[in-house]
């Protein structure tokens, strides 16, 4: 999947009570390109743990599935509180060189080493100690990711009052999203296999991706230092910004819809390695093949969803994208041993729907945030970004935890050994039909949004 944190455009792109945007010096293509490379790290960090962490815990570290789900869930629940705080603090930061870039630099320094440690835990006597270590490492790395990602999402709307300048910055960010997704979904499983699998393979993958993240995050942070802040920081005062957010019904229903869909996507991603190993009976490299197929469906049909939105409107197009993704996901239930062609077709179709589910909410967000009382959406851009990113993470965490819990319920045995026939027979249900049902359930809040805000997003 493609993360909102990685590809969100500057949707708080307007003036507010903090003062109008002032004229800016031109932003060079080189600086915009350097800033955009940060999307590689953002997408890589979201996708790699979502795809591989649960499998690493159960198969390599021999952690029972139900307990392994805690390592995925606990750090994300913490970040549900942490992310909005980062957004509010970055709104209030005062620096002559810009209020966002110090946060980008801090995240760039913290994320790579913590990500490296996440997939290279020490050998401990008890799996409970190993679980605690991995949970702590994931908590630190996801917090570092938030410190980087939230200002990264917010900054494009603040660098200039010229639409062409802002579009240049956002365009380079979007260009590098696919690189990050492919690096994590395509390269990471291959690196694990190239390293011999097991602890050595996962450690090799962690080192390579951590070094890649370090390079592009530092480059993005240094590029951001050259951007000048064109809105003053939000002043402290008696106003409660959370009140504006909670009272914003269009934003709230859009957020709920998106979070539910993230749960479904995370279930499929977390169980993909299990389906490849036990249902398709294919080597680990097949995880990369299927993820590349999904990503191809996403990248190739991005322009198509833009045209569909222009023809149908954002809300009907969003509904259609959800149905397409649910159809592709449900089709995975029919995949059997070595059925590579059908698996690729199904993941490609799911990717077509997923990119619509990622892009179309972004077209709805400007109108949804503008529905906040007065100019609160413009004044508290970091808060709105933090809550959106926190919701995305919460959905992915709940999906990963649900996948782990269901593996435990059906009797999955950790440690990479043979599984009972009954357990294997249920994996397609968990991998395909369960997330498809969750996607269909997400149509309920989307229907509520459509009923009460029919003109939202055009």
Tab-separated table of C-alpha atoms in Angstrom:
chain	number	residue	atom	x	y	z
A	1	UNK	CA	0.000	0.000	0.000
A	2	UNK	CA	0.945	3.620	-0.373
A	3	UNK	CA	0.863	5.616	2.835
A	4	UNK	CA	-0.898	8.914	3.196
A	5	UNK	CA	2.034	10.170	5.191
A	6	UNK	CA	4.214	9.487	2.223
A	7	UNK	CA	2.064	10.933	-0.515
A	8	UNK	CA	-0.225	13.499	1.082
A	9	UNK	CA	-0.112	16.740	-0.824
A	10	UNK	CA	-0.143	20.082	0.914
A	11	UNK	CA	-3.855	20.098	1.511
A	12	UNK	CA	-3.806	22.957	4.032
A	13	UNK	CA	-2.998	25.221	1.150
A	14	UNK	CA	-4.654	28.461	2.141
A	15	UNK	CA	-4.343	31.508	4.273
A	16	UNK	CA	-5.524	31.835	7.819
A	17	UNK	CA	-5.549	34.107	10.827
A	18	UNK	CA	-1.856	33.541	11.232
A	19	UNK	CA	-1.480	35.992	8.375
A	20	UNK	CA	-1.484	35.702	4.606
A	21	UNK	CA	1.214	33.887	2.787
A	22	UNK	CA	3.936	36.234	1.635
A	23	UNK	CA	5.652	36.144	-1.732
A	24	UNK	CA	8.426	33.603	-1.903
A	25	UNK	CA	11.598	33.322	-3.889
A	26	UNK	CA	11.375	30.642	-6.595
A	27	UNK	CA	11.894	27.059	-5.453
A	28	UNK	CA	14.359	25.315	-7.736
A	29	UNK	CA	13.658	21.916	-9.228
A	30	UNK	CA	16.783	20.617	-7.495
A	31	UNK	CA	15.605	21.657	-4.043
A	32	UNK	CA	12.096	20.325	-4.676
A	33	UNK	CA	13.585	17.040	-5.898
A	34	UNK	CA	15.825	16.733	-2.834
A	35	UNK	CA	12.863	17.372	-0.540
A	36	UNK	CA	10.729	14.847	-2.425
A	37	UNK	CA	13.195	12.021	-1.802
A	38	UNK	CA	11.924	11.916	1.772
A	39	UNK	CA	8.893	10.052	0.395
A	40	UNK	CA	11.162	7.050	-0.219
A	41	UNK	CA	11.844	6.730	3.504
A	42	UNK	CA	8.256	7.461	4.519
A	43	UNK	CA	6.811	4.811	2.211
A	44	UNK	CA	9.552	2.287	3.011
A	45	UNK	CA	9.036	2.503	6.746
A	46	UNK	CA	5.276	2.118	6.517
A	47	UNK	CA	5.322	-0.829	4.115
A	48	UNK	CA	8.240	-2.960	5.378
A	49	UNK	CA	7.013	-3.545	8.965
A	50	UNK	CA	3.433	-3.890	7.785
A	51	UNK	CA	4.453	-6.624	5.362
A	52	UNK	CA	7.206	-8.425	7.286
A	53	UNK	CA	7.186	-7.672	11.028
A	54	UNK	CA	4.474	-10.130	12.083
A	55	UNK	CA	5.992	-12.883	9.924
A	56	UNK	CA	9.449	-12.122	11.375
A	57	UNK	CA	8.117	-12.428	14.915
A	58	UNK	CA	6.261	-15.705	14.462
A	59	UNK	CA	8.495	-17.558	11.995
A	60	UNK	CA	12.003	-16.372	12.925
A	61	UNK	CA	11.724	-15.311	16.570
A	62	UNK	CA	9.145	-18.002	17.493
A	63	UNK	CA	6.766	-15.602	19.220
A	64	UNK	CA	3.184	-16.966	19.503
A	65	UNK	CA	0.927	-15.174	16.977
A	66	UNK	CA	-1.484	-13.623	19.480
A	67	UNK	CA	1.409	-12.140	21.463
A	68	UNK	CA	3.220	-11.032	18.315
A	69	UNK	CA	0.214	-8.855	17.544
A	70	UNK	CA	1.027	-6.781	20.632
A	71	UNK	CA	4.356	-5.732	19.122
A	72	UNK	CA	2.418	-4.321	16.180
A	73	UNK	CA	-0.451	-2.796	18.164
A	74	UNK	CA	1.091	-1.199	21.272
A	75	UNK	CA	3.452	1.264	19.515
A	76	UNK	CA	0.679	2.377	17.184
A	77	UNK	CA	-1.783	2.994	20.008
A	78	UNK	CA	0.871	5.137	21.668
A	79	UNK	CA	1.295	7.085	18.455
A	80	UNK	CA	-2.411	7.738	18.247
A	81	UNK	CA	-1.745	10.136	21.137
A	82	UNK	CA	1.782	11.093	20.115
A	83	UNK	CA	1.116	12.189	16.526
A	84	UNK	CA	-1.344	15.035	17.245
A	85	UNK	CA	1.069	16.318	19.904
A	86	UNK	CA	3.879	16.421	17.330
A	87	UNK	CA	1.592	18.317	14.983
A	88	UNK	CA	0.661	20.927	17.586
A	89	UNK	CA	4.258	21.369	18.752
A	90	UNK	CA	5.534	21.796	15.204
A	91	UNK	CA	2.794	24.396	14.623
A	92	UNK	CA	4.228	26.389	17.539
A	93	UNK	CA	7.940	25.982	16.736
A	94	UNK	CA	9.746	29.258	16.097
A	95	UNK	CA	12.895	29.119	13.980
A	96	UNK	CA	14.263	31.689	11.567
A	97	UNK	CA	15.035	28.893	9.129
A	98	UNK	CA	11.485	27.489	9.318
A	99	UNK	CA	9.400	25.743	11.952
A	100	UNK	CA	9.238	22.323	10.261
A	101	UNK	CA	12.811	21.473	9.294
A	102	UNK	CA	14.212	20.881	12.838
A	103	UNK	CA	11.597	18.152	13.244
A	104	UNK	CA	12.579	16.626	9.909
A	105	UNK	CA	16.217	16.564	10.973
A	106	UNK	CA	15.414	14.969	14.335
A	107	UNK	CA	13.378	12.237	12.663
A	108	UNK	CA	16.132	11.635	10.119
A	109	UNK	CA	18.651	11.053	12.908
A	110	UNK	CA	16.416	8.810	15.041
A	111	UNK	CA	14.610	6.568	12.563
A	112	UNK	CA	17.450	4.708	10.765
A	113	UNK	CA	19.219	3.258	13.840
A	114	UNK	CA	15.956	2.262	15.523
A	115	UNK	CA	14.719	0.640	12.305
A	116	UNK	CA	17.995	-1.271	11.991
A	117	UNK	CA	17.652	-2.617	15.535
A	118	UNK	CA	14.002	-3.581	14.962
A	119	UNK	CA	14.976	-6.427	12.638
A	120	UNK	CA	18.190	-7.372	14.467
A	121	UNK	CA	17.216	-8.078	18.091
A	122	UNK	CA	19.735	-9.824	20.350
A	123	UNK	CA	19.375	-13.532	21.025
A	124	UNK	CA	17.515	-13.765	24.336
A	125	UNK	CA	16.596	-16.792	26.429
A	126	UNK	CA	12.852	-16.256	26.507
A	127	UNK	CA	10.499	-15.217	23.711
A	128	UNK	CA	8.831	-12.777	26.106
A	129	UNK	CA	12.077	-10.817	26.414
A	130	UNK	CA	12.439	-10.846	22.641
A	131	UNK	CA	8.870	-9.607	22.263
A	132	UNK	CA	9.536	-6.775	24.717
A	133	UNK	CA	12.701	-5.744	22.882
A	134	UNK	CA	11.020	-5.696	19.461
A	135	UNK	CA	8.008	-3.815	20.832
A	136	UNK	CA	10.251	-1.140	22.336
A	137	UNK	CA	12.310	-0.857	19.142
A	138	UNK	CA	9.142	-0.495	17.074
A	139	UNK	CA	7.779	2.137	19.459
A	140	UNK	CA	10.968	4.205	19.148
A	141	UNK	CA	11.142	3.854	15.370
A	142	UNK	CA	7.473	4.699	14.804
A	143	UNK	CA	7.815	7.747	17.058
A	144	UNK	CA	10.842	8.854	15.038
A	145	UNK	CA	8.821	8.316	11.877
A	146	UNK	CA	6.077	10.604	13.219
A	147	UNK	CA	8.584	13.320	14.062
A	148	UNK	CA	9.656	13.273	10.420
A	149	UNK	CA	6.421	12.470	8.591
A	150	UNK	CA	4.014	14.990	10.100
A	151	UNK	CA	6.071	18.098	9.251
A	152	UNK	CA	6.873	16.454	5.902
A	153	UNK	CA	3.145	16.212	5.142
A	154	UNK	CA	2.423	19.759	6.294
A	155	UNK	CA	5.278	21.732	4.748
A	156	UNK	CA	4.274	21.981	1.049
A	157	UNK	CA	1.330	24.255	1.832
A	158	UNK	CA	3.624	26.693	3.654
A	159	UNK	CA	6.573	27.168	1.322
A	160	UNK	CA	5.050	29.658	-1.099
A	161	UNK	CA	1.943	31.600	-2.040
A	162	UNK	CA	2.404	30.551	-5.659
A	163	UNK	CA	0.402	27.511	-6.773
A	164	UNK	CA	3.010	26.492	-9.352
A	165	UNK	CA	5.740	26.512	-6.701
A	166	UNK	CA	3.722	24.346	-4.340
A	167	UNK	CA	2.762	21.984	-7.147
A	168	UNK	CA	6.435	21.529	-8.011
A	169	UNK	CA	7.211	20.453	-4.446
A	170	UNK	CA	4.255	18.062	-4.279
A	171	UNK	CA	4.954	16.581	-7.722
A	172	UNK	CA	8.450	15.484	-6.709
A	173	UNK	CA	7.084	13.976	-3.508
A	174	UNK	CA	4.544	11.952	-5.464
A	175	UNK	CA	7.224	10.828	-7.921
A	176	UNK	CA	9.234	9.190	-5.141
A	177	UNK	CA	6.320	7.457	-3.393
A	178	UNK	CA	6.415	4.552	-5.838
A	179	UNK	CA	10.166	4.203	-5.347
A	180	UNK	CA	9.668	3.828	-1.606
A	181	UNK	CA	6.827	1.344	-1.962
A	182	UNK	CA	8.848	-0.801	-4.364
A	183	UNK	CA	11.921	-0.570	-2.128
A	184	UNK	CA	9.983	-1.935	0.824
A	185	UNK	CA	7.549	-4.300	-0.865
A	186	UNK	CA	9.779	-5.543	-3.660
A	187	UNK	CA	13.335	-5.165	-2.410
A	188	UNK	CA	12.873	-6.013	1.282
A	189	UNK	CA	11.629	-9.618	0.850
A	190	UNK	CA	14.342	-10.207	-1.760
A	191	UNK	CA	16.997	-8.923	0.640
A	192	UNK	CA	15.766	-11.312	3.325
A	193	UNK	CA	16.072	-14.252	0.937
A	194	UNK	CA	19.448	-13.055	-0.388
A	195	UNK	CA	20.743	-12.976	3.177
A	196	UNK	CA	19.789	-16.599	3.694
A	197	UNK	CA	16.503	-15.952	5.496
A	198	UNK	CA	16.174	-16.209	9.259
A	199	UNK	CA	17.836	-13.709	11.569
A	200	UNK	CA	20.710	-12.993	9.171
A	201	UNK	CA	18.396	-12.269	6.256
A	202	UNK	CA	16.116	-9.934	8.197
A	203	UNK	CA	19.109	-8.146	9.733
A	204	UNK	CA	20.573	-7.578	6.266
A	205	UNK	CA	17.274	-6.175	5.045
A	206	UNK	CA	17.057	-3.842	8.057
A	207	UNK	CA	20.563	-2.481	7.513
A	208	UNK	CA	20.057	-1.794	3.795
A	209	UNK	CA	16.683	-0.075	4.234
A	210	UNK	CA	17.951	1.885	7.253
A	211	UNK	CA	20.888	3.246	5.253
A	212	UNK	CA	18.565	4.139	2.382
A	213	UNK	CA	16.206	5.933	4.778
A	214	UNK	CA	19.081	7.805	6.425
A	215	UNK	CA	20.344	9.135	3.100
A	216	UNK	CA	17.024	10.379	1.741
A	217	UNK	CA	15.709	11.714	5.069
A	218	UNK	CA	18.824	13.802	5.665
A	219	UNK	CA	18.655	15.071	2.095
A	220	UNK	CA	14.998	16.039	2.548
A	221	UNK	CA	15.704	17.745	5.881
A	222	UNK	CA	18.567	19.783	4.441
A	223	UNK	CA	16.426	20.776	1.472
A	224	UNK	CA	13.619	21.850	3.818
A	225	UNK	CA	16.012	24.160	5.631
A	226	UNK	CA	16.118	26.221	2.476
A	227	UNK	CA	12.349	26.663	2.461
A	228	UNK	CA	11.243	29.819	4.209
A	229	UNK	CA	8.289	29.830	6.584
A	230	UNK	CA	5.482	31.933	5.117
A	231	UNK	CA	3.008	31.600	7.956
A	232	UNK	CA	3.852	32.641	11.500
A	233	UNK	CA	3.735	29.874	14.127
A	234	UNK	CA	0.441	29.404	15.922
A	235	UNK	CA	0.370	31.424	19.106
A	236	UNK	CA	-0.453	29.778	22.391
A	237	UNK	CA	-3.778	30.824	23.802
A	238	UNK	CA	-7.013	29.711	25.416
A	239	UNK	CA	-8.381	28.169	22.195
A	240	UNK	CA	-8.741	24.385	22.167
A	241	UNK	CA	-7.828	23.232	18.635
A	242	UNK	CA	-9.147	19.719	19.282
A	243	UNK	CA	-12.626	21.187	19.657
A	244	UNK	CA	-12.558	22.346	16.031
A	245	UNK	CA	-11.411	18.944	14.851
A	246	UNK	CA	-14.004	16.955	16.807
A	247	UNK	CA	-16.793	19.269	15.663
A	248	UNK	CA	-15.852	18.822	12.001
A	249	UNK	CA	-18.312	16.141	10.863
A	250	UNK	CA	-17.089	15.741	7.243
A	251	UNK	CA	-13.496	15.312	8.414
A	252	UNK	CA	-14.580	12.912	11.146
A	253	UNK	CA	-16.564	10.589	8.837
A	254	UNK	CA	-13.875	10.667	6.172
A	255	UNK	CA	-11.296	9.783	8.832
A	256	UNK	CA	-13.389	6.839	10.116
A	257	UNK	CA	-13.866	5.499	6.589
A	258	UNK	CA	-10.164	5.672	5.877
A	259	UNK	CA	-9.144	4.044	9.171
A	260	UNK	CA	-11.501	1.095	8.615
A	261	UNK	CA	-10.048	0.612	5.140
A	262	UNK	CA	-6.522	0.671	6.552
A	263	UNK	CA	-7.527	-2.202	8.856
A	264	UNK	CA	-8.541	-4.286	5.840
A	265	UNK	CA	-5.412	-3.485	3.836
A	266	UNK	CA	-3.184	-4.246	6.828
A	267	UNK	CA	-4.788	-7.667	7.356
A	268	UNK	CA	-4.001	-8.651	3.770
A	269	UNK	CA	-0.457	-7.291	3.910
A	270	UNK	CA	0.358	-8.987	7.220
A	271	UNK	CA	-0.939	-12.367	6.034
A	272	UNK	CA	0.596	-12.245	2.545
A	273	UNK	CA	3.817	-14.084	3.563
A	274	UNK	CA	1.751	-16.784	5.301
A	275	UNK	CA	-0.428	-17.270	2.212
A	276	UNK	CA	2.628	-17.522	-0.026
A	277	UNK	CA	4.298	-20.095	2.217
A	278	UNK	CA	1.378	-22.298	3.229
A	279	UNK	CA	-1.316	-21.813	0.550
A	280	UNK	CA	0.659	-21.133	-2.625
A	281	UNK	CA	3.594	-23.238	-1.372
A	282	UNK	CA	5.910	-20.817	-3.144
A	283	UNK	CA	9.364	-19.512	-2.134
A	284	UNK	CA	9.691	-16.266	-0.193
A	285	UNK	CA	10.531	-14.315	-3.347
A	286	UNK	CA	6.885	-14.669	-4.374
A	287	UNK	CA	5.982	-12.092	-1.708
A	288	UNK	CA	8.005	-9.533	-3.663
A	289	UNK	CA	6.427	-10.610	-6.976
A	290	UNK	CA	2.891	-10.169	-5.662
A	291	UNK	CA	3.685	-6.867	-4.014
A	292	UNK	CA	5.203	-5.564	-7.256
A	293	UNK	CA	2.030	-6.682	-9.041
A	294	UNK	CA	-0.087	-4.756	-6.537
A	295	UNK	CA	2.140	-1.691	-6.866
A	296	UNK	CA	1.981	-1.872	-10.665
A	297	UNK	CA	-1.796	-1.797	-10.468
A	298	UNK	CA	-1.565	1.287	-8.279
A	299	UNK	CA	0.992	3.237	-10.284
A	300	UNK	CA	-0.409	2.490	-13.738
A	301	UNK	CA	-3.966	3.519	-12.860
A	302	UNK	CA	-3.298	6.729	-10.931
A	303	UNK	CA	-4.232	8.885	-13.977
A	304	UNK	CA	-7.355	6.775	-14.501
A	305	UNK	CA	-8.694	7.654	-11.053
A	306	UNK	CA	-8.062	11.334	-11.714
A	307	UNK	CA	-10.262	11.077	-14.811
A	308	UNK	CA	-12.924	9.043	-12.999
A	309	UNK	CA	-13.041	11.653	-10.243
A	310	UNK	CA	-13.437	14.440	-12.803
A	311	UNK	CA	-16.320	12.576	-14.416
A	312	UNK	CA	-18.166	11.158	-11.387
A	313	UNK	CA	-17.052	13.342	-8.480
A	314	UNK	CA	-14.838	12.433	-5.532
A	315	UNK	CA	-17.374	10.582	-3.383
A	316	UNK	CA	-18.776	8.275	-6.115
A	317	UNK	CA	-15.235	7.588	-7.331
A	318	UNK	CA	-14.166	6.733	-3.781
A	319	UNK	CA	-17.071	4.287	-3.515
A	320	UNK	CA	-16.052	2.676	-6.809
A	321	UNK	CA	-12.415	2.360	-5.717
A	322	UNK	CA	-13.503	0.597	-2.530
A	323	UNK	CA	-15.586	-1.911	-4.482
A	324	UNK	CA	-12.725	-2.594	-6.912
A	325	UNK	CA	-10.287	-3.190	-4.051
A	326	UNK	CA	-12.756	-5.482	-2.279
A	327	UNK	CA	-13.255	-7.478	-5.491
A	328	UNK	CA	-9.528	-7.959	-6.048
A	329	UNK	CA	-8.961	-8.896	-2.426
A	330	UNK	CA	-11.808	-11.427	-2.409
A	331	UNK	CA	-10.454	-13.013	-5.608
A	332	UNK	CA	-7.323	-14.010	-3.685
A	333	UNK	CA	-9.463	-16.630	-1.929
A	334	UNK	CA	-9.443	-18.693	-5.131
A	335	UNK	CA	-5.639	-18.825	-5.353
A	336	UNK	CA	-4.211	-22.309	-4.846
A	337	UNK	CA	-0.742	-23.872	-4.842
A	338	UNK	CA	1.577	-22.383	-7.478
A	339	UNK	CA	-1.334	-20.396	-8.986
A	340	UNK	CA	0.898	-17.449	-9.806
A	341	UNK	CA	-1.128	-15.993	-12.689
A	342	UNK	CA	-4.394	-15.705	-10.750
A	343	UNK	CA	-2.544	-14.336	-7.720
A	344	UNK	CA	-0.915	-11.624	-9.841
A	345	UNK	CA	-4.227	-10.711	-11.496
A	346	UNK	CA	-5.970	-10.473	-8.120
A	347	UNK	CA	-3.232	-8.372	-6.512
A	348	UNK	CA	-3.095	-6.109	-9.579
A	349	UNK	CA	-6.859	-5.540	-9.317
A	350	UNK	CA	-6.557	-4.889	-5.584
A	351	UNK	CA	-3.807	-2.376	-6.357
A	352	UNK	CA	-6.081	-0.579	-8.810
A	353	UNK	CA	-8.628	-0.116	-6.043
A	354	UNK	CA	-6.070	0.712	-3.361
A	355	UNK	CA	-4.596	3.650	-5.236
A	356	UNK	CA	-8.079	5.090	-5.585
A	357	UNK	CA	-8.586	4.594	-1.849
A	358	UNK	CA	-5.361	6.503	-1.244
A	359	UNK	CA	-5.748	9.357	-3.723
A	360	UNK	CA	-9.452	10.134	-3.518
A	361	UNK	CA	-9.551	10.888	0.232
A	362	UNK	CA	-6.838	13.464	-0.457
A	363	UNK	CA	-9.125	15.199	-2.936
A	364	UNK	CA	-11.807	15.300	-0.233
A	365	UNK	CA	-9.558	16.534	2.567
A	366	UNK	CA	-9.321	20.213	1.559
A	367	UNK	CA	-13.091	20.600	1.671
A	368	UNK	CA	-13.324	18.495	4.830
A	369	UNK	CA	-10.753	20.575	6.699
A	370	UNK	CA	-12.309	23.809	5.468
A	371	UNK	CA	-15.514	22.666	7.158
A	372	UNK	CA	-13.817	23.420	10.486
A	373	UNK	CA	-15.177	26.432	12.317
A	374	UNK	CA	-13.692	29.683	11.034
A	375	UNK	CA	-10.104	29.253	9.827
A	376	UNK	CA	-9.134	26.484	12.243
A	377	UNK	CA	-8.112	24.142	9.423
A	378	UNK	CA	-5.478	26.592	8.207
A	379	UNK	CA	-4.256	27.641	11.651
A	380	UNK	CA	-3.830	24.107	12.980
A	381	UNK	CA	-2.444	22.364	9.906
A	382	UNK	CA	-0.030	20.271	11.939
A	383	UNK	CA	-2.807	19.001	14.202
A	384	UNK	CA	-5.018	17.942	11.294
A	385	UNK	CA	-1.998	16.227	9.706
A	386	UNK	CA	-1.129	14.512	12.974
A	387	UNK	CA	-4.629	13.157	13.490
A	388	UNK	CA	-4.803	11.890	9.905
A	389	UNK	CA	-1.420	10.147	10.138
A	390	UNK	CA	-2.330	8.768	13.575
A	391	UNK	CA	-5.540	7.331	12.146
A	392	UNK	CA	-3.669	5.664	9.321
A	393	UNK	CA	-1.242	4.095	11.787
A	394	UNK	CA	-4.043	3.018	14.111
A	395	UNK	CA	-5.849	1.287	11.263
A	396	UNK	CA	-2.711	-0.540	10.172
A	397	UNK	CA	-1.943	-1.553	13.752
A	398	UNK	CA	-5.445	-2.870	14.349
A	399	UNK	CA	-5.252	-4.793	11.084
A	400	UNK	CA	-1.920	-6.355	11.994
A	401	UNK	CA	-3.139	-7.219	15.486
A	402	UNK	CA	-6.355	-8.702	14.092
A	403	UNK	CA	-4.334	-10.867	11.692
A	404	UNK	CA	-2.123	-12.089	14.538
A	405	UNK	CA	-5.080	-12.784	16.812
A	406	UNK	CA	-6.897	-14.773	14.136
A	407	UNK	CA	-3.776	-16.843	13.445
A	408	UNK	CA	-3.718	-17.723	17.126
A	409	UNK	CA	-7.423	-18.578	17.121
A	410	UNK	CA	-7.076	-21.029	14.224
A	411	UNK	CA	-4.145	-22.771	15.907
A	412	UNK	CA	-1.187	-21.460	13.932
A	413	UNK	CA	2.073	-22.760	15.448
A	414	UNK	CA	5.003	-20.354	15.576
A	415	UNK	CA	8.537	-21.278	14.558
A	416	UNK	CA	8.225	-21.920	10.833
A	417	UNK	CA	7.223	-25.584	11.082
A	418	UNK	CA	4.443	-27.532	9.381
A	419	UNK	CA	0.883	-26.469	10.132
A	420	UNK	CA	-2.266	-28.537	10.567
A	421	UNK	CA	-4.386	-28.954	7.436
A	422	UNK	CA	-7.316	-27.223	9.126
A	423	UNK	CA	-5.183	-24.201	9.967
A	424	UNK	CA	-3.886	-23.895	6.399
A	425	UNK	CA	-7.412	-24.165	4.996
A	426	UNK	CA	-8.515	-21.117	7.012
A	427	UNK	CA	-5.635	-18.857	5.910
A	428	UNK	CA	-7.343	-17.908	2.578
A	429	UNK	CA	-10.439	-16.854	4.537
A	430	UNK	CA	-8.363	-14.622	6.806
A	431	UNK	CA	-6.159	-13.355	3.972
A	432	UNK	CA	-8.887	-12.600	1.415
A	433	UNK	CA	-12.498	-12.821	2.571
A	434	UNK	CA	-12.064	-11.140	5.968
A	435	UNK	CA	-10.426	-7.954	4.596
A	436	UNK	CA	-12.904	-7.863	1.704
A	437	UNK	CA	-15.745	-7.902	4.236
A	438	UNK	CA	-14.078	-5.100	6.219
A	439	UNK	CA	-13.793	-3.023	3.039
A	440	UNK	CA	-17.498	-3.475	2.401
A	441	UNK	CA	-18.197	-2.473	6.008
A	442	UNK	CA	-16.287	0.789	5.386
A	443	UNK	CA	-19.043	1.760	2.963
A	444	UNK	CA	-21.294	2.493	5.963
A	445	UNK	CA	-19.362	5.559	7.193
A	446	UNK	CA	-18.719	6.521	3.567
A	447	UNK	CA	-22.473	6.407	2.932
A	448	UNK	CA	-23.000	8.607	5.993
A	449	UNK	CA	-20.476	11.085	4.598
A	450	UNK	CA	-22.193	11.029	1.201
A	451	UNK	CA	-25.630	11.568	2.733
A	452	UNK	CA	-24.670	14.521	4.933
A	453	UNK	CA	-22.026	16.152	2.699
A	454	UNK	CA	-23.088	15.275	-0.863
A	455	UNK	CA	-21.152	18.136	-2.458
A	456	UNK	CA	-17.899	17.466	-0.629
A	457	UNK	CA	-14.891	17.498	-2.933
A	458	UNK	CA	-16.887	18.227	-6.070
